[in-house]
XYZ file of C-alpha atoms in Angstrom:
368
model
C -16.904 22.189 -16.236
C -18.564 19.824 -18.889
C -17.205 19.024 -22.357
C -18.300 16.548 -24.863
C -18.524 13.282 -22.647
C -16.380 14.526 -19.940
C -16.981 15.991 -16.336
C -14.235 18.148 -14.330
C -15.116 17.930 -10.423
C -13.060 18.440 -7.477
C -11.610 15.263 -5.665
C -13.064 14.743 -2.175
C -11.487 12.492 0.247
C -14.862 10.176 1.121
C -15.468 8.893 4.574
C -17.508 6.032 4.186
C -15.983 2.951 5.582
C -18.195 0.823 3.437
C -16.621 1.926 0.335
C -13.126 2.360 1.395
C -10.537 1.024 -0.609
C -13.008 -1.132 -2.807
C -12.884 0.645 -5.862
C -15.910 2.395 -5.675
C -16.424 6.324 -6.114
C -19.587 8.469 -5.474
C -21.057 11.106 -7.515
C -24.261 13.299 -7.349
C -27.159 12.086 -9.362
C -27.096 15.086 -11.582
C -23.224 14.240 -12.347
C -24.190 10.725 -13.082
C -26.764 11.933 -15.403
C -24.540 14.400 -17.191
C -22.126 11.412 -17.859
C -24.642 9.301 -18.941
C -23.927 6.881 -16.417
C -26.243 4.557 -14.288
C -25.252 3.839 -10.439
C -22.930 0.692 -10.917
C -21.387 1.694 -14.284
C -17.593 2.062 -14.455
C -16.179 5.778 -14.791
C -12.616 6.580 -16.231
C -10.831 9.033 -13.703
C -7.802 11.155 -14.883
C -5.563 12.906 -12.448
C -1.993 12.763 -12.851
C -2.592 9.390 -14.057
C -5.821 7.732 -14.875
C -7.779 4.845 -13.216
C -11.311 3.398 -13.545
C -13.817 2.765 -10.731
C -17.552 1.801 -10.119
C -19.457 4.646 -9.963
C -22.547 4.995 -7.120
C -25.099 7.842 -6.170
C -23.511 9.697 -3.391
C -26.235 11.102 -0.470
C -28.485 14.082 -1.484
C -26.423 16.536 0.718
C -23.418 15.719 -1.932
C -21.994 18.293 -3.774
C -23.021 18.376 -7.611
C -18.993 19.314 -7.896
C -17.296 16.907 -5.912
C -15.996 13.232 -6.755
C -15.758 11.103 -3.311
C -13.352 8.878 -3.269
C -10.875 7.090 -0.847
C -7.236 7.309 -0.496
C -6.582 4.469 -2.639
C -8.346 5.623 -5.493
C -6.955 9.402 -4.926
C -3.541 7.848 -4.665
C -4.412 5.735 -8.142
C -5.108 8.985 -9.879
C -2.136 10.891 -8.438
C -4.777 13.464 -6.809
C -5.025 15.025 -3.548
C -8.302 16.116 -1.452
C -9.395 19.303 -3.695
C -7.614 18.681 -7.105
C -9.543 19.135 -9.980
C -9.860 15.627 -12.123
C -11.455 14.895 -15.123
C -14.143 12.126 -15.470
C -15.548 10.143 -18.460
C -17.612 6.688 -19.264
C -15.199 3.925 -19.911
C -16.120 0.795 -21.466
C -15.674 -2.108 -19.203
C -14.217 -5.298 -20.688
C -13.900 -8.548 -18.620
C -10.500 -9.072 -17.540
C -9.065 -12.282 -19.098
C -5.826 -11.993 -16.889
C -4.538 -10.137 -13.857
C -1.005 -10.389 -12.336
C -0.589 -8.729 -9.003
C 2.280 -8.159 -6.358
C 1.890 -7.858 -2.936
C 3.371 -8.571 0.874
C 5.465 -11.815 0.860
C 3.115 -13.084 3.858
C -0.180 -12.625 1.244
C 1.605 -14.180 -1.482
C 2.864 -17.469 0.409
C -0.565 -18.347 1.680
C -3.531 -16.841 -0.288
C -4.153 -18.985 -3.423
C -5.232 -17.759 -6.613
C -8.953 -18.602 -6.308
C -9.200 -16.724 -3.159
C -7.415 -13.628 -4.564
C -9.891 -13.719 -7.332
C -12.784 -14.053 -5.381
C -11.576 -10.836 -2.794
C -11.213 -8.634 -6.226
C -14.222 -10.180 -8.037
C -16.308 -7.159 -9.401
C -13.412 -4.517 -9.247
C -12.059 -2.551 -12.077
C -8.330 -2.267 -12.448
C -5.967 -0.572 -14.844
C -2.143 -1.773 -14.783
C -0.275 0.321 -11.994
C -3.017 0.439 -9.478
C -3.080 -0.394 -6.168
C -5.786 -2.448 -4.696
C -6.766 -3.700 -1.705
C -8.028 -7.150 -0.678
C -11.355 -5.909 0.780
C -14.332 -7.406 -1.236
C -16.853 -5.211 -3.120
C -20.387 -5.714 -2.578
C -22.735 -4.774 -4.879
C -26.010 -6.576 -3.944
C -27.486 -9.303 -1.772
C -26.498 -11.916 -4.277
C -22.990 -11.675 -3.634
C -23.116 -11.707 0.043
C -22.593 -15.058 0.922
C -19.509 -14.888 -1.216
C -18.300 -11.908 0.220
C -18.758 -13.653 3.806
C -16.892 -16.717 2.530
C -14.237 -14.728 1.376
C -13.418 -12.858 4.375
C -13.511 -15.763 6.609
C -10.815 -17.450 4.622
C -8.925 -14.324 4.841
C -9.324 -13.936 8.525
C -8.350 -17.679 8.784
C -4.990 -17.212 6.530
C -3.958 -13.671 7.345
C -5.135 -12.749 10.482
C -7.093 -9.379 10.661
C -3.868 -7.602 8.685
C -5.519 -8.323 5.447
C -7.989 -5.639 5.790
C -5.083 -2.949 5.604
C -2.990 -5.081 3.064
C -2.147 -3.349 -0.540
C -1.479 -5.004 -3.770
C -0.386 -3.738 -6.910
C -1.501 -4.626 -10.553
C 1.342 -5.426 -12.096
C -0.161 -6.684 -15.458
C -3.581 -6.748 -16.640
C -5.599 -7.676 -20.110
C -6.702 -5.431 -21.115
C -4.416 -2.758 -19.417
C -7.368 -0.261 -18.849
C -10.901 -0.621 -17.726
C -10.433 -4.496 -16.777
C -13.226 -5.775 -14.485
C -12.033 -8.902 -12.440
C -14.822 -11.841 -13.105
C -15.101 -15.607 -12.156
C -13.358 -16.149 -15.365
C -10.332 -14.128 -14.866
C -7.238 -15.793 -14.232
C -5.543 -13.967 -11.102
C -2.064 -15.014 -10.023
C 0.965 -13.467 -8.100
C 3.560 -12.104 -9.788
C 6.466 -14.812 -10.187
C 4.461 -17.486 -9.275
C 5.098 -19.581 -12.487
C 8.381 -20.077 -13.296
C 9.614 -22.230 -16.564
C 12.197 -25.394 -15.272
C 14.813 -23.984 -17.052
C 14.914 -20.899 -14.732
C 15.500 -23.287 -11.977
C 18.910 -23.586 -10.340
C 21.021 -26.619 -11.640
C 22.417 -27.395 -8.772
C 19.316 -27.802 -6.343
C 19.872 -30.733 -3.919
C 18.449 -34.057 -4.692
C 15.427 -35.098 -2.918
C 16.139 -37.573 -0.028
C 16.992 -40.999 -0.883
C 18.097 -40.008 -4.448
C 21.552 -40.703 -5.880
C 23.135 -38.723 -8.670
C 22.597 -40.288 -11.893
C 23.713 -40.042 -15.441
C 21.472 -37.901 -17.615
C 20.228 -39.662 -20.768
C 21.893 -38.243 -24.137
C 18.805 -37.976 -25.677
C 17.611 -35.076 -23.114
C 20.256 -32.636 -23.737
C 22.109 -33.663 -26.974
C 25.497 -34.509 -25.047
C 26.316 -36.605 -22.174
C 26.417 -34.781 -18.846
C 26.836 -36.353 -15.335
C 24.745 -34.663 -12.755
C 26.885 -33.271 -9.892
C 26.532 -35.686 -6.890
C 25.721 -34.046 -3.604
C 28.164 -33.024 -0.949
C 27.784 -34.013 2.457
C 27.058 -30.127 3.218
C 23.948 -30.398 1.008
C 22.596 -33.505 3.098
C 23.209 -32.889 6.512
C 21.228 -30.165 8.406
C 23.732 -27.509 9.590
C 24.066 -26.591 13.329
C 24.744 -22.824 12.424
C 21.791 -20.488 13.752
C 19.545 -18.907 11.060
C 20.880 -15.274 10.052
C 18.901 -12.654 12.290
C 17.463 -9.634 11.139
C 20.311 -6.656 10.870
C 19.305 -3.642 11.876
C 19.532 -0.668 9.387
C 17.928 -2.588 6.366
C 17.627 -0.091 3.335
C 14.137 1.466 2.978
C 12.054 0.764 0.560
C 12.243 3.486 -2.597
C 9.896 6.363 -2.214
C 8.372 5.611 -5.583
C 7.722 1.563 -4.547
C 5.367 2.887 -1.806
C 2.453 1.153 -2.766
C -0.989 2.590 -1.450
C 0.817 5.213 0.494
C 1.130 7.998 -2.132
C -0.774 10.654 -0.636
C 0.437 10.554 2.735
C 4.042 10.166 1.800
C 3.919 13.321 -0.819
C 2.794 15.640 1.831
C 5.222 14.274 4.435
C 7.954 14.685 1.666
C 7.049 18.484 0.998
C 7.125 19.068 4.621
C 10.638 17.616 5.347
C 11.974 18.832 1.845
C 10.658 22.559 2.902
C 12.522 22.365 6.248
C 15.683 20.730 5.102
C 16.494 22.003 1.532
C 14.534 25.246 1.223
C 15.317 27.102 4.530
C 15.182 30.685 2.730
C 11.199 30.330 2.275
C 11.067 29.717 6.005
C 13.173 32.827 6.723
C 11.023 34.940 4.030
C 8.008 34.229 6.233
C 9.869 34.894 9.614
C 9.969 31.353 10.980
C 12.309 28.449 11.585
C 12.454 24.814 11.133
C 10.728 23.600 14.601
C 8.685 20.420 12.841
C 6.956 17.657 14.491
C 4.254 15.218 12.089
C 2.000 12.920 13.917
C 1.712 9.932 11.452
C -1.694 8.027 12.646
C -2.850 4.696 11.326
C -3.508 1.063 12.511
C -0.890 -1.503 13.682
C 0.840 -2.684 10.524
C -0.324 -0.101 8.179
C 3.303 0.993 7.190
C 3.939 4.293 9.288
C 7.362 3.578 10.270
C 7.930 2.612 6.276
C 6.635 5.732 5.213
C 8.832 7.843 7.220
C 11.959 5.879 6.525
C 11.638 6.097 2.776
C 10.382 9.904 2.798
C 13.438 10.666 5.078
C 15.868 8.782 2.452
C 13.975 10.425 -0.231
C 15.150 14.065 0.921
C 18.428 12.943 1.970
C 18.004 12.820 5.734
C 19.270 10.099 8.025
C 16.485 8.429 10.776
C 17.311 7.921 14.059
C 14.756 6.031 16.074
C 13.540 5.483 19.649
C 10.736 3.501 21.228
C 8.232 5.652 22.916
C 7.174 2.372 25.424
C 10.913 2.375 26.366
C 10.471 6.180 27.088
C 7.510 5.627 28.777
C 8.727 2.961 31.388
C 11.476 5.694 32.573
C 10.773 8.390 35.133
C 9.195 11.601 33.593
C 12.417 13.584 34.042
C 14.724 10.948 32.775
C 12.533 10.073 29.565
C 12.764 13.836 28.681
C 16.435 14.139 29.252
C 16.657 11.081 27.186
C 14.360 12.536 24.419
C 16.524 15.610 24.175
C 19.899 13.653 23.944
C 18.229 11.830 21.029
C 17.357 15.082 19.458
C 20.977 16.219 20.106
C 22.515 13.275 18.472
C 20.967 13.545 15.329
C 22.668 13.857 12.039
C 22.016 17.052 9.848
C 19.673 16.718 8.284
C 17.927 14.039 10.286
C 14.618 12.603 11.503
C 13.988 11.463 14.966
C 10.996 8.554 14.537
C 9.236 8.001 17.875
C 7.456 4.730 17.455
C 4.668 4.299 19.662
C 4.336 7.942 20.342
C 0.875 7.632 22.246
C 2.878 5.758 25.219
C 4.208 9.264 26.027
C 1.665 11.586 26.537
C -1.076 10.409 28.862
C -4.324 12.706 28.969
C -4.561 14.743 31.799
C -1.139 14.959 33.205
C 1.364 17.447 32.559
C 4.801 16.115 32.146
C 8.187 17.104 30.969
C 7.940 14.934 27.917
C 4.401 15.974 27.504
C 5.737 19.649 27.307
C 8.473 18.451 25.133
C 5.921 17.315 22.327
C 3.563 20.256 22.847
C 6.370 22.667 22.088
């Protein structure tokens, strides 16, 4: 459907690996023409929220009524595969400043210059999720992209390819294109000296001194360091505590679509069993959450379970696989029987449990 300056299309999950998580969408050439766009122009996309992306041509077999977008873009507009979305041309403005949040491992080692190079030419809006995967719109950018990839590989390993950042601030707030002149920084990277604690230990070799009156208006003595501040403690560093509170559901960056789908399934089984009775079935639900190592599969499950009021118990698939088949099946049955109600049994590394071509008691349990 077309109205003045806009086009309503069907959101379609794109499978093109070269476009994935790079802020690129693809449209049929006729759709580009209807919007008055050329390949490489920016397009505004509205679902439950609005974002912007770079529009390129889809192949000749593409549907004229489809918007081809990756999971990150679909999450940014709050749409699922098959939802109607509204498109319109958007005026691009070079971003003056962009502030991002991200995993602590990235914040600690990725400097602002590398961050800007990874995001170069991407169009962002405040609240968007973005990846570190560089966008390449021409051979002239190939050397810069290669250098950025090398830097990220050296600092973060291959984990950088699946990391998701969030745009906390952008100037302007919508349709901001990141350029070589954009000031890109991590949230909280700059703090005023007044925000620092007043009782920080002094550097080694320094003694407590009286602050001159001219600095503060009144004379005040700096607190001398105590022995506990100058001597390294022999107490072991605190260890990670099991049962750390899950990330709040609303703060799941980059996983909005799978999290919402999982939430609907669990909510139906736990809180709306009357619906299941109407259709003559019962709650016997197993959900396979797949993805690369470190992508946050277990994090999604824990957060969604908390959102629907269910408790999570965890068991290791590799530990079960190390047992004799019947013993492993018995342990799995015991774990299910011990679940709280409502409860979710999270089997980490489930691929270890069902070797192809060999029927075991454990495989039978999972197939049911």
